[in-house]
Short mmCIF file of C-alpha atoms and ligand atoms in Angstrom, two decimals:
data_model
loop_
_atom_site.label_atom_id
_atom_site.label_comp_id
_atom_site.label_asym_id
_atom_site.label_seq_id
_atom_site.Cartn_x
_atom_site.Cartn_y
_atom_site.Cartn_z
CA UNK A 1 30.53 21.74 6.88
CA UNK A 2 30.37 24.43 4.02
CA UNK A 3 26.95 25.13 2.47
CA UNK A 4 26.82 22.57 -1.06
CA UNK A 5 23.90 23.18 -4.05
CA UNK A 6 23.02 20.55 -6.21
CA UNK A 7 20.51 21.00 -8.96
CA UNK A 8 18.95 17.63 -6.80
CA UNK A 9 18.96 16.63 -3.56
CA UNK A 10 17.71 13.29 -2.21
CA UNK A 11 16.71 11.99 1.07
CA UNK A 12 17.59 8.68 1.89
CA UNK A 13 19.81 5.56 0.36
CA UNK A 14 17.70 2.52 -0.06
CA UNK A 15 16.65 1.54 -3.28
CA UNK A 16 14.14 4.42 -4.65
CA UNK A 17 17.03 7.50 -3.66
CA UNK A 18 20.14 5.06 -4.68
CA UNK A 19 18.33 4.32 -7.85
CA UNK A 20 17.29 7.44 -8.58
CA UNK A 21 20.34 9.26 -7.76
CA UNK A 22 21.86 6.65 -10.79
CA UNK A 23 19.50 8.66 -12.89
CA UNK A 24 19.66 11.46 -12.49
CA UNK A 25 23.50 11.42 -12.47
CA UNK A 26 23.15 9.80 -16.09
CA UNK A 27 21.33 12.88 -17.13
CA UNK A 28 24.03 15.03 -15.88
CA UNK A 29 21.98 16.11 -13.10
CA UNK A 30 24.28 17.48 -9.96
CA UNK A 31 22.97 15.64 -7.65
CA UNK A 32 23.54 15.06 -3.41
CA UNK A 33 22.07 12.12 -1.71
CA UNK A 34 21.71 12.20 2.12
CA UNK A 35 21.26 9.07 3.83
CA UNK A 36 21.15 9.22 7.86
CA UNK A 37 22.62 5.88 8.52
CA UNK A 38 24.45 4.06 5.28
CA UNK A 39 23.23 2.83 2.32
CA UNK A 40 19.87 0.79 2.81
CA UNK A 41 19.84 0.67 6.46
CA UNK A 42 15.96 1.14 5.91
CA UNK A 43 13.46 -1.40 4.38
CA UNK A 44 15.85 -2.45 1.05
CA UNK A 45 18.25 -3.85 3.36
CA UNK A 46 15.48 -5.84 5.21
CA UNK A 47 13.72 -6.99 1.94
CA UNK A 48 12.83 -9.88 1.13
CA UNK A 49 13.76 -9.50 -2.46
CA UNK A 50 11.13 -11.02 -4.27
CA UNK A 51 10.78 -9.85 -8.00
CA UNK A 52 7.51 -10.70 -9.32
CA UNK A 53 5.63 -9.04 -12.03
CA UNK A 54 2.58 -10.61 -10.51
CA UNK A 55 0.34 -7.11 -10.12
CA UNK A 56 -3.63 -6.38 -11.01
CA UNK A 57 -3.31 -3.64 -12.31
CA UNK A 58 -1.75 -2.40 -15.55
CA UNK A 59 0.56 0.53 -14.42
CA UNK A 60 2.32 -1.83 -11.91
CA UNK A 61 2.85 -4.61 -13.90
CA UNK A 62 4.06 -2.27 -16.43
CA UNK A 63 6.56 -0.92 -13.76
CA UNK A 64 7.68 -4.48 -12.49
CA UNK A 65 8.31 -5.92 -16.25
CA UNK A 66 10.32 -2.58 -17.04
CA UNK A 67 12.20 -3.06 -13.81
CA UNK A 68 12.80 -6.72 -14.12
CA UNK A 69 14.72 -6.15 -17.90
CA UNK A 70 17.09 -4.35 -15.61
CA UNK A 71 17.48 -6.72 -12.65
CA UNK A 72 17.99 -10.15 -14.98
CA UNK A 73 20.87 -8.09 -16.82
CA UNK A 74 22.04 -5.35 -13.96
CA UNK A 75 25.79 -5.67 -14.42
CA UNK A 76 25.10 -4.73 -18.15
CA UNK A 77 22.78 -2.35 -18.19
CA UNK A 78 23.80 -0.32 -14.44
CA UNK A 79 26.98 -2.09 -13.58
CA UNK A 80 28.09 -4.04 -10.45
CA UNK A 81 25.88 -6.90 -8.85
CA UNK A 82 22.58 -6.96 -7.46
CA UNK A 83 22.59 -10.67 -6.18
CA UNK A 84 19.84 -11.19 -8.91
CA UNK A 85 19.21 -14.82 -8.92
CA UNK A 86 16.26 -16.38 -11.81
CA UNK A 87 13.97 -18.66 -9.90
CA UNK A 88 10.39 -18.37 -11.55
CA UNK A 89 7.21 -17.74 -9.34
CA UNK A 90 4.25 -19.62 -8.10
CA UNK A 91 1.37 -17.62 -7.47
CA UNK A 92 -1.42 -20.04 -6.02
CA UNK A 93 -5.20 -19.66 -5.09
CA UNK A 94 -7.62 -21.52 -4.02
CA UNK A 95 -10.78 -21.99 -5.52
CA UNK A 96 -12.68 -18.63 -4.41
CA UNK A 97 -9.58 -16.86 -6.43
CA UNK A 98 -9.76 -18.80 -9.41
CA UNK A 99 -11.56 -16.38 -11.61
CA UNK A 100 -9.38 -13.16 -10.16
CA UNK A 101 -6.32 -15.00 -10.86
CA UNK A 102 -7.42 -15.93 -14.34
CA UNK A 103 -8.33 -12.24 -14.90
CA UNK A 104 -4.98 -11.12 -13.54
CA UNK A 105 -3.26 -13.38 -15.98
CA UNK A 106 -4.94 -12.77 -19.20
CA UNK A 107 -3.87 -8.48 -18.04
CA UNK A 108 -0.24 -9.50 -17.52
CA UNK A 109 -0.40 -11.37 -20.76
CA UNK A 110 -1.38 -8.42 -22.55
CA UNK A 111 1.37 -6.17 -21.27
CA UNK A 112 4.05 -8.35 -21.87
CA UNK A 113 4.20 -10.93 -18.96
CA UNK A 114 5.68 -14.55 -19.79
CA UNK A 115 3.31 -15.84 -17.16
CA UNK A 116 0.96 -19.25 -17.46
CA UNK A 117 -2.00 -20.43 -15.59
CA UNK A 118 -1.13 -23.86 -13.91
CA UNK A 119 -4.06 -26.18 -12.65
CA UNK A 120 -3.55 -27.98 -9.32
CA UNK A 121 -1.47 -30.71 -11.07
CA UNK A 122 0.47 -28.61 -13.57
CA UNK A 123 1.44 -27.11 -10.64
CA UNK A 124 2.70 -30.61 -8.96
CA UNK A 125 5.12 -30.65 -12.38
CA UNK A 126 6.97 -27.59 -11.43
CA UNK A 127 6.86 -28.23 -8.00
CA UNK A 128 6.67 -32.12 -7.18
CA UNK A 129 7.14 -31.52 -3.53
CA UNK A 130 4.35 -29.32 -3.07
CA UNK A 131 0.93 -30.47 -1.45
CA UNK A 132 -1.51 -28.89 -3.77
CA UNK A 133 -4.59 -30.76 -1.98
CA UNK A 134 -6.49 -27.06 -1.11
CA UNK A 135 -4.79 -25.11 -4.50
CA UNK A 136 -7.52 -24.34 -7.48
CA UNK A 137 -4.61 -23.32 -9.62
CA UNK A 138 -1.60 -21.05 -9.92
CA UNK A 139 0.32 -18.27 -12.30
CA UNK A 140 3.85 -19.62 -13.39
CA UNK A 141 6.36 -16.89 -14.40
CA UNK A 142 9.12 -18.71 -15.17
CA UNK A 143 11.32 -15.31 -15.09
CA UNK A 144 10.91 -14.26 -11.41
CA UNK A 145 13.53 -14.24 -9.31
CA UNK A 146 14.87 -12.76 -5.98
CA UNK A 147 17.89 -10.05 -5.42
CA UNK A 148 19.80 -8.38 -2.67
CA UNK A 149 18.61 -5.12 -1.11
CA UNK A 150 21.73 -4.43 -0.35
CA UNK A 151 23.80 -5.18 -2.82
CA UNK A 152 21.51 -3.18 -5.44
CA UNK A 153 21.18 -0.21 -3.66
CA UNK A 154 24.89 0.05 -2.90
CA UNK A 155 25.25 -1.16 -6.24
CA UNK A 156 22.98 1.47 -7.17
CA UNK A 157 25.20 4.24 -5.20
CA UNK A 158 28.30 3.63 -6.50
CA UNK A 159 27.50 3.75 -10.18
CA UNK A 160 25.74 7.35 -9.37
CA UNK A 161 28.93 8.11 -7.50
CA UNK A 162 31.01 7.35 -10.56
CA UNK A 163 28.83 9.49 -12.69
CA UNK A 164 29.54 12.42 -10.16
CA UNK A 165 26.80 12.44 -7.82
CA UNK A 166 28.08 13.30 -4.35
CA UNK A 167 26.36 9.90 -2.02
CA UNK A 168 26.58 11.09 2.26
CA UNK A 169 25.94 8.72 4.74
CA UNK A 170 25.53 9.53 8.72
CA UNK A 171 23.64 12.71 7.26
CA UNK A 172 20.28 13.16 8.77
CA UNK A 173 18.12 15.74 7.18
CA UNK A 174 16.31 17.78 9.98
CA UNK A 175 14.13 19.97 7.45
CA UNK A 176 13.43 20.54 4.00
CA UNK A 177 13.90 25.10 3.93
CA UNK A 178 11.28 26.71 1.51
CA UNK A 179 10.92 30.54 0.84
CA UNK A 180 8.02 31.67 -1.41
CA UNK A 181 6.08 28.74 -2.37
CA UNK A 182 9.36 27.18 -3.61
CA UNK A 183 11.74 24.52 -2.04
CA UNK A 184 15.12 25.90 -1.39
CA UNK A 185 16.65 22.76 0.17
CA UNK A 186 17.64 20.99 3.43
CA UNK A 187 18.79 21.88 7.06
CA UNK A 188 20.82 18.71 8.15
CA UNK A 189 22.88 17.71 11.77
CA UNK A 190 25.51 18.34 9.29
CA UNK A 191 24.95 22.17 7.85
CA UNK A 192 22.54 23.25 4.88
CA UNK A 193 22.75 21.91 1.89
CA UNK A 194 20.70 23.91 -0.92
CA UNK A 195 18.96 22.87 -4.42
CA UNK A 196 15.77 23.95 -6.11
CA UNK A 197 14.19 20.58 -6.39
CA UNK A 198 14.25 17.43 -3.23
CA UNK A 199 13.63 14.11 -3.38
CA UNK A 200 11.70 12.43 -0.36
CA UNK A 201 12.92 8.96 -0.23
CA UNK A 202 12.70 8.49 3.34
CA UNK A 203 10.65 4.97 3.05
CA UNK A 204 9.03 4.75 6.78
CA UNK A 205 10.05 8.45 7.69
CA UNK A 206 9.19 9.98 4.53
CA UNK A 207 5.83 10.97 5.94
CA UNK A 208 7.53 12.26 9.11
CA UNK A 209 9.37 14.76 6.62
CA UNK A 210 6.50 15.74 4.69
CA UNK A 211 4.39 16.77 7.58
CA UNK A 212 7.33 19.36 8.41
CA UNK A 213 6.17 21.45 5.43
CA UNK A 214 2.33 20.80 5.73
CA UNK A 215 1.43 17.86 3.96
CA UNK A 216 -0.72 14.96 5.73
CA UNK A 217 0.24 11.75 3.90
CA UNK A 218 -1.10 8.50 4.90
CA UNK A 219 1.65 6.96 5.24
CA UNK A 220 2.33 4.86 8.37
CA UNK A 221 5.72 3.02 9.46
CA UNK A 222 4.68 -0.99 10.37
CA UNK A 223 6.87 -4.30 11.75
CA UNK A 224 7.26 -6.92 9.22
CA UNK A 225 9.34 -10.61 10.04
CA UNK A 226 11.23 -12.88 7.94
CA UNK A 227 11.75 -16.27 9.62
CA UNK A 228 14.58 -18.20 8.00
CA UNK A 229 14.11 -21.61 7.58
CA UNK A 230 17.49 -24.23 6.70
CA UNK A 231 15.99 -26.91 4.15
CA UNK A 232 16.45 -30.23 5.74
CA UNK A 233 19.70 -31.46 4.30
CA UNK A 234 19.40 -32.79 0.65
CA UNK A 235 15.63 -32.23 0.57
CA UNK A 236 15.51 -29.95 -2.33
CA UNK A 237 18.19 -30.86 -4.01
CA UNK A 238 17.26 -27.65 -6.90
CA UNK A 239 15.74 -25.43 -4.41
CA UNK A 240 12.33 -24.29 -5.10
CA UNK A 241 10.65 -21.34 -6.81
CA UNK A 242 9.47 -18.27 -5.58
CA UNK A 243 5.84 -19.38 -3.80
CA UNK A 244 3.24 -16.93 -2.85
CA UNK A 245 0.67 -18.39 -1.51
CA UNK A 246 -2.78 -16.68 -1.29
CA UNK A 247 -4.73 -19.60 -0.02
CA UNK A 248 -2.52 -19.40 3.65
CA UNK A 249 -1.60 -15.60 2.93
CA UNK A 250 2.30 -16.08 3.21
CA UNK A 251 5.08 -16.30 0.98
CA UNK A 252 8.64 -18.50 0.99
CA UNK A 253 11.82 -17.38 -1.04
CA UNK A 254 14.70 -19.72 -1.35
CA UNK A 255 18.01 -18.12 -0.69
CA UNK A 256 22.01 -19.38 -1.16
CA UNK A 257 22.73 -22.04 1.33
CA UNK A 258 19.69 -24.03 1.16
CA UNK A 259 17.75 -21.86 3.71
CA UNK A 260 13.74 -21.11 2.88
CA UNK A 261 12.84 -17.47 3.66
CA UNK A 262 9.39 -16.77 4.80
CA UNK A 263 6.97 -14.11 5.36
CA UNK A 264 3.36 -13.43 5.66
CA UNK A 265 1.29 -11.37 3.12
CA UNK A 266 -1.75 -10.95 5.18
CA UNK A 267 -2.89 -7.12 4.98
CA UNK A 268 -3.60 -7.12 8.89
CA UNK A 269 0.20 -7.01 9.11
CA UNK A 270 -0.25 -3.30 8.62
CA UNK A 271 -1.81 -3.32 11.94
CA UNK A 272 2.14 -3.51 13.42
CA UNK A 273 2.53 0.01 13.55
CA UNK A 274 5.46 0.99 15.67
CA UNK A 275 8.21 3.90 15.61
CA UNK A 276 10.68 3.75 12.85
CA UNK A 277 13.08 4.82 14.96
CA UNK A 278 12.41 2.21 17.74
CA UNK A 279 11.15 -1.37 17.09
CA UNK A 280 12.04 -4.55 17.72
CA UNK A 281 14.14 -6.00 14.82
CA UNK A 282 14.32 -9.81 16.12
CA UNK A 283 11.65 -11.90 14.82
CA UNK A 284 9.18 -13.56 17.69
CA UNK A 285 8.93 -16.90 18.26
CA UNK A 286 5.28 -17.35 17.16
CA UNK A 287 6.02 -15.57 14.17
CA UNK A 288 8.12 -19.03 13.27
CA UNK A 289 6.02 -21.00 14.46
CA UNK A 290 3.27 -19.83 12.06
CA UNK A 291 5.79 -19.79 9.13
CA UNK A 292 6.92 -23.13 10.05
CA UNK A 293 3.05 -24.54 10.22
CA UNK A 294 2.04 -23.05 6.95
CA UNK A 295 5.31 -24.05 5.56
CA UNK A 296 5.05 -27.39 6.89
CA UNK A 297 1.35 -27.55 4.92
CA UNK A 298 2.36 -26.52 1.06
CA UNK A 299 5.96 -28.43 1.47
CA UNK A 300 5.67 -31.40 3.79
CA UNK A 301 9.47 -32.13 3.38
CA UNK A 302 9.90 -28.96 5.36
CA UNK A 303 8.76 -30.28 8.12
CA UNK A 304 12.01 -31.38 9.10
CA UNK A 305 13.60 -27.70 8.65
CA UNK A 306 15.36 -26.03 11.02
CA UNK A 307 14.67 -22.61 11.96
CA UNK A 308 17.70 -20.48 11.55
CA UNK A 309 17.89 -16.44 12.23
CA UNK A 310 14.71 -14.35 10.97
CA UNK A 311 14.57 -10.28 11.15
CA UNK A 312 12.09 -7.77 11.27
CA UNK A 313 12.30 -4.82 8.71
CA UNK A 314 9.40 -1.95 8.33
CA UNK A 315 6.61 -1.15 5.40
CA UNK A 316 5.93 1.78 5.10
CA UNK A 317 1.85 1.27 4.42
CA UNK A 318 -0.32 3.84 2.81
CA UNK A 319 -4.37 3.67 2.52
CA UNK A 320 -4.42 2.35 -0.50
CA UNK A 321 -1.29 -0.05 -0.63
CA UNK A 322 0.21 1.91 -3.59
CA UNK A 323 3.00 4.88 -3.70
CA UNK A 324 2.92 8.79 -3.05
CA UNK A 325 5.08 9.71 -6.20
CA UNK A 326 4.68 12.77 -7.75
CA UNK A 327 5.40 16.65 -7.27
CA UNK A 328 3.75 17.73 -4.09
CA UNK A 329 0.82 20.57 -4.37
CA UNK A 330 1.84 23.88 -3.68
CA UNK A 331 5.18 23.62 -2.80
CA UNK A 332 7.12 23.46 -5.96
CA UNK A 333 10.17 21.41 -6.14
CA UNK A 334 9.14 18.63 -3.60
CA UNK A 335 8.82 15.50 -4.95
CA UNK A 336 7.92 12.55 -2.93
CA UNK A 337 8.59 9.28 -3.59
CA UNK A 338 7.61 6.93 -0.56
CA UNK A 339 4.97 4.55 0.94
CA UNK A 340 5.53 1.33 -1.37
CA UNK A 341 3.47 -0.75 1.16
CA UNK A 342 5.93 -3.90 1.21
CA UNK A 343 6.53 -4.55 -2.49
CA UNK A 344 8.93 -1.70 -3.51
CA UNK A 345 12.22 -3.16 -4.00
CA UNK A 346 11.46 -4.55 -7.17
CA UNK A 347 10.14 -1.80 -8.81
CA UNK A 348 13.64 0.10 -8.00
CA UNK A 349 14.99 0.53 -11.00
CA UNK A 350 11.66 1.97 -12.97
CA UNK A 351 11.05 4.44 -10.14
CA UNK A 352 14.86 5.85 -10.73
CA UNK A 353 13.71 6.73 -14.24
CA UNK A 354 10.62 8.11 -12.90
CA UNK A 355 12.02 10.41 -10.14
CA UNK A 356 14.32 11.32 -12.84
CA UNK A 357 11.63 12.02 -15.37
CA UNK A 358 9.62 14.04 -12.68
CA UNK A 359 12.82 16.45 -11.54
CA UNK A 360 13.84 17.14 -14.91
CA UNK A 361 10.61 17.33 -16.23
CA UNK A 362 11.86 15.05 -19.25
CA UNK A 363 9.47 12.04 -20.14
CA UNK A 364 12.07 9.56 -21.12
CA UNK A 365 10.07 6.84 -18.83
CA UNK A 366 7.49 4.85 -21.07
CA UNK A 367 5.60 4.67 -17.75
CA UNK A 368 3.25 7.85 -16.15
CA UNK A 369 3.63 8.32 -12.37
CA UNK A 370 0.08 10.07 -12.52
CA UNK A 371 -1.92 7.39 -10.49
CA UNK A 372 0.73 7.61 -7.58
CA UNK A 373 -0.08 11.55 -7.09
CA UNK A 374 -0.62 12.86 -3.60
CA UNK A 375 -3.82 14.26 -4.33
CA UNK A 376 -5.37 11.00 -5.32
CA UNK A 377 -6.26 10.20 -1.41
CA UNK A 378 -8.26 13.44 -1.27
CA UNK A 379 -9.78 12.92 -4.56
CA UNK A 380 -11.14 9.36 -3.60
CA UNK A 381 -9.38 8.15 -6.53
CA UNK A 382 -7.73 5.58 -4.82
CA UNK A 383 -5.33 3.08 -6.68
CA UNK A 384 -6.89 -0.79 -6.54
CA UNK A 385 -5.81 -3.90 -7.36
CA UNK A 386 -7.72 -7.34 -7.42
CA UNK A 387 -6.35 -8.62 -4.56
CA UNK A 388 -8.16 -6.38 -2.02
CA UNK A 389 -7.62 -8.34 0.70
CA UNK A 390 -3.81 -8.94 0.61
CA UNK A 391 -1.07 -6.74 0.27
CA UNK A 392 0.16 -8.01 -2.59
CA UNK A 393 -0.88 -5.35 -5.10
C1 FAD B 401 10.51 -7.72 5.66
C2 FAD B 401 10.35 -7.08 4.32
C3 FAD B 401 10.16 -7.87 3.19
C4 FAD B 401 9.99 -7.26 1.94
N1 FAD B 401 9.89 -8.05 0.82
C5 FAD B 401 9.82 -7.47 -0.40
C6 FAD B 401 9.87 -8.26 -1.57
O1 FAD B 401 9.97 -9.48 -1.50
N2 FAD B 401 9.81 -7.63 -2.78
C7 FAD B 401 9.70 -6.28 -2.89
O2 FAD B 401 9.62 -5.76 -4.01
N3 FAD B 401 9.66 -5.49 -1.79
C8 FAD B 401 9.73 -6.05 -0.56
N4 FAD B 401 9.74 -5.29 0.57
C9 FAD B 401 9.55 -3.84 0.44
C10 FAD B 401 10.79 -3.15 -0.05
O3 FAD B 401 11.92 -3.67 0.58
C11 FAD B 401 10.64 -1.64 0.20
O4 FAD B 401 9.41 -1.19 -0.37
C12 FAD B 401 11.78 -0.85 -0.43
O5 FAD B 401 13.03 -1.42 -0.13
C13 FAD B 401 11.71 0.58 0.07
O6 FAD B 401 12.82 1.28 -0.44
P1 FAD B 401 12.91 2.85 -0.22
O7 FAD B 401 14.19 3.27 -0.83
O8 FAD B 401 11.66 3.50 -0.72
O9 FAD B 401 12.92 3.04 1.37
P2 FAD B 401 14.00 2.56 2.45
O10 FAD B 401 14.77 1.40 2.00
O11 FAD B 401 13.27 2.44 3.75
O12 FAD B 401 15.00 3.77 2.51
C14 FAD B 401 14.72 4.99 3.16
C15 FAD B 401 16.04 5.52 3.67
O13 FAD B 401 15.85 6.86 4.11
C16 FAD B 401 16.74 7.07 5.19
N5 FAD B 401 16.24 8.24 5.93
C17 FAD B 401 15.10 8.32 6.63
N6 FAD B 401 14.96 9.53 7.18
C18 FAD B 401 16.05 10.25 6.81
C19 FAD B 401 16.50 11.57 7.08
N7 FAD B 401 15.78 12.41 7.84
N8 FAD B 401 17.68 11.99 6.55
C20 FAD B 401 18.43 11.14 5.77
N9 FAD B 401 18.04 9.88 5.51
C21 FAD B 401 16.87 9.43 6.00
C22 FAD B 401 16.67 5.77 5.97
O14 FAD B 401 17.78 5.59 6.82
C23 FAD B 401 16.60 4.74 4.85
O15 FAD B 401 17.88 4.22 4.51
C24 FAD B 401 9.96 -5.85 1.83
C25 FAD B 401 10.17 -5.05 2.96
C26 FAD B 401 10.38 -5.66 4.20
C27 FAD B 401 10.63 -4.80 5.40
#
């Protein structure tokens, strides 16, 4: 293959390159995006595809509210179909988190959030068939809803190519080629491609790629499952909302064809830590068994599901459970873009405008990637949200 230059190149096709690729190619940017495998073989095509705005602190729910204006209305605003779907969010606690989720609230309020506090039998009138017996309350936001990692980021990739950016798949970038302080581009299996800025947005292996030019993120690949549950037949006749439970640390997303997805948000999941490259991709059969119990607990009609075909996807986990986005120190040109900890898929679309924002060096984003810099880990200045002890954000 002959040598190409864009102005920017970008590593990998899930949801953060695909997206931002769209942006940049808006801008007029010449732009190349190399993906190894096709278009969101990583993490966004595992996703669960929850979009909540539910975050404790104010730059993420900032991100997720600017994202979701694009995800309800995707076909108008980026073109094509992201499987968005409305089906409003339940966000319970138990007692202990009563105050925290109050706080939370009364934050998201204040940014812009349509999202209500719910006591344990407000909650029974959204949700009639849920056993609220050990819930102290819950958030309601009536406009969260799920997509398709899939669809979005292919979605995503072809609007990008129709603005003129050039999209590869089976391209895997072996190195990222510097010369005086200054990225120059990337070595692939497939020839050298050059450009004076890159995009890492290698998900699980972005850290892998960094640490080829010197830079020690914390960034570590882990397992996560989905079990897939099929509602019994006519149980739930509407379906049912979004739930994220904190009281049993696990979360259930309905999806077409009456089936239940499920998954835990427990932050000891990061403990999975496995090669990207080489995991198991099946779910285990305790895995659905624990679904199923804790199911079973908040919706007693489930008890009768049937468990259907679950995956395994990867996180890609940093220290503090919050993005590396920025320009990398020292090496100019580099921008990384990686580590979203489980909950990146909905901020897709903001982080586009972002990426775009940071290689242009426009500020067209209302939103400041600052917190998300590299350097925070070595400054102690460590993003945090309320909910510690989950991985929710
Ligand atoms: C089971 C599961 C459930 C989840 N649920 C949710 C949810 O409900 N809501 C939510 O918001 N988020 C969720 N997430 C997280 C979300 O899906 C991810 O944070 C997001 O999709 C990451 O997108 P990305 O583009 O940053 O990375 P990825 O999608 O991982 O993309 C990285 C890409 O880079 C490519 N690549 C890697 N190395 C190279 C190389 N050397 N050369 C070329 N290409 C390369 C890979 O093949 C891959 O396609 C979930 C994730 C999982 C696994």
């Amino acid at each position: 293959m002959t040598e190409q230059t864009a102005d920017v190149i970008i590593i990998g096709g899930g949801i953060s390159g695909t997206s931002a690729a769209y942006q940049l190619a808006r801008r007029g940017q010449k732009v190349i995006l190399l993906e190894k495998r096709f278009i969101a073989a990583g993490g966004t095509g595992r996703t669960g595809g929850i979009i909540r705005q539910h975050y404790s602190n104010e730059t993420t729910i900032r991100m997720a509210l600017h994202s979701l204006k694009v995800w309800r209305d995707f076909d108008a605003v980026v073109g094509g179909d992201a499987g968005w779907r409305r089906t409003g969010a339940l966000v319970t606690v138990d007692q202990r988190d009563l105050e925290g989720l109050k706080a939370n609230i009364a934050l998201q309020r204040q940014v812009g959030v349509q999202v209500d506090f719910l006591d344990a039998a407000a909650v029974r009138e959204v949700a009639p068939y849920l056993n609220v017996e050990d819930v102290g309350g819950a958030a309601y936001e009536p406009e969260a809803g799920c997509a398709d990692g899939s669809m979005a980021a292919n979605s995503f990739a072809a609007r990008a190519r129709d603005l003129g950016a050039t999209v590869l798949q089976g391209v895997t970038v072996t190195a990222v080629t510097t010369a005086h302080g200054r990225i120059t581009g990337v070595e692939t299996d497939q020839g050298s491609f050059s450009a004076p800025v890159v995009v890492n947005a290698a998900g699980p292996w972005g850290a892998r790629l960094a640490a080829t030019v010197g830079f020690d993120v914390p960034v570590e690949p882990s397992r996560h499952q989905i079990s897939v549950f099929h509602q019994p037949a006519g149980a739930l006749p509407t379906g049912h909302p979004v739930i994220l439970d904190f009281v049993q640390g696990f979360y259930l997303r309905p999806e077409t064809g009456a089936l239940s997805l499920v998954g835990s948000i427990e932050a000891s999941e990061a403990a999975n830590q496995v090669d990207p490259d080489a995991f198991d991709e099946h779910v285990d059969m305790d895995f659905n068994l624990d679904m199923a119990n804790r199911t079973e607990h908040r919706l007693p009609l489930m008890g009768a599901a049937r468990v259907g075909k679950g995956w395994a996807g990867l996180y890609d986990v940093s220290r503090d459970w919050h993005p590396v986005m920025g320009h990398m120190p020292g090496l100019e040109g580099f921008i990384c873009v990686f580590g979203w900890s489980g909950s990146g898929f909905k901020m897709g679309p903001v982080v586009g405008e972002m990426i775009a924002d940071l290689a242009t060096g426009e500020r067209r984003c209302p939103i400041d990637p600052h917190p998300f810099r590299f350097e925070r880990f070595a400054e102690g200045d460590l993003v945090r949200g309320q909910y510690a002890y989950s991985i929710i954000g």
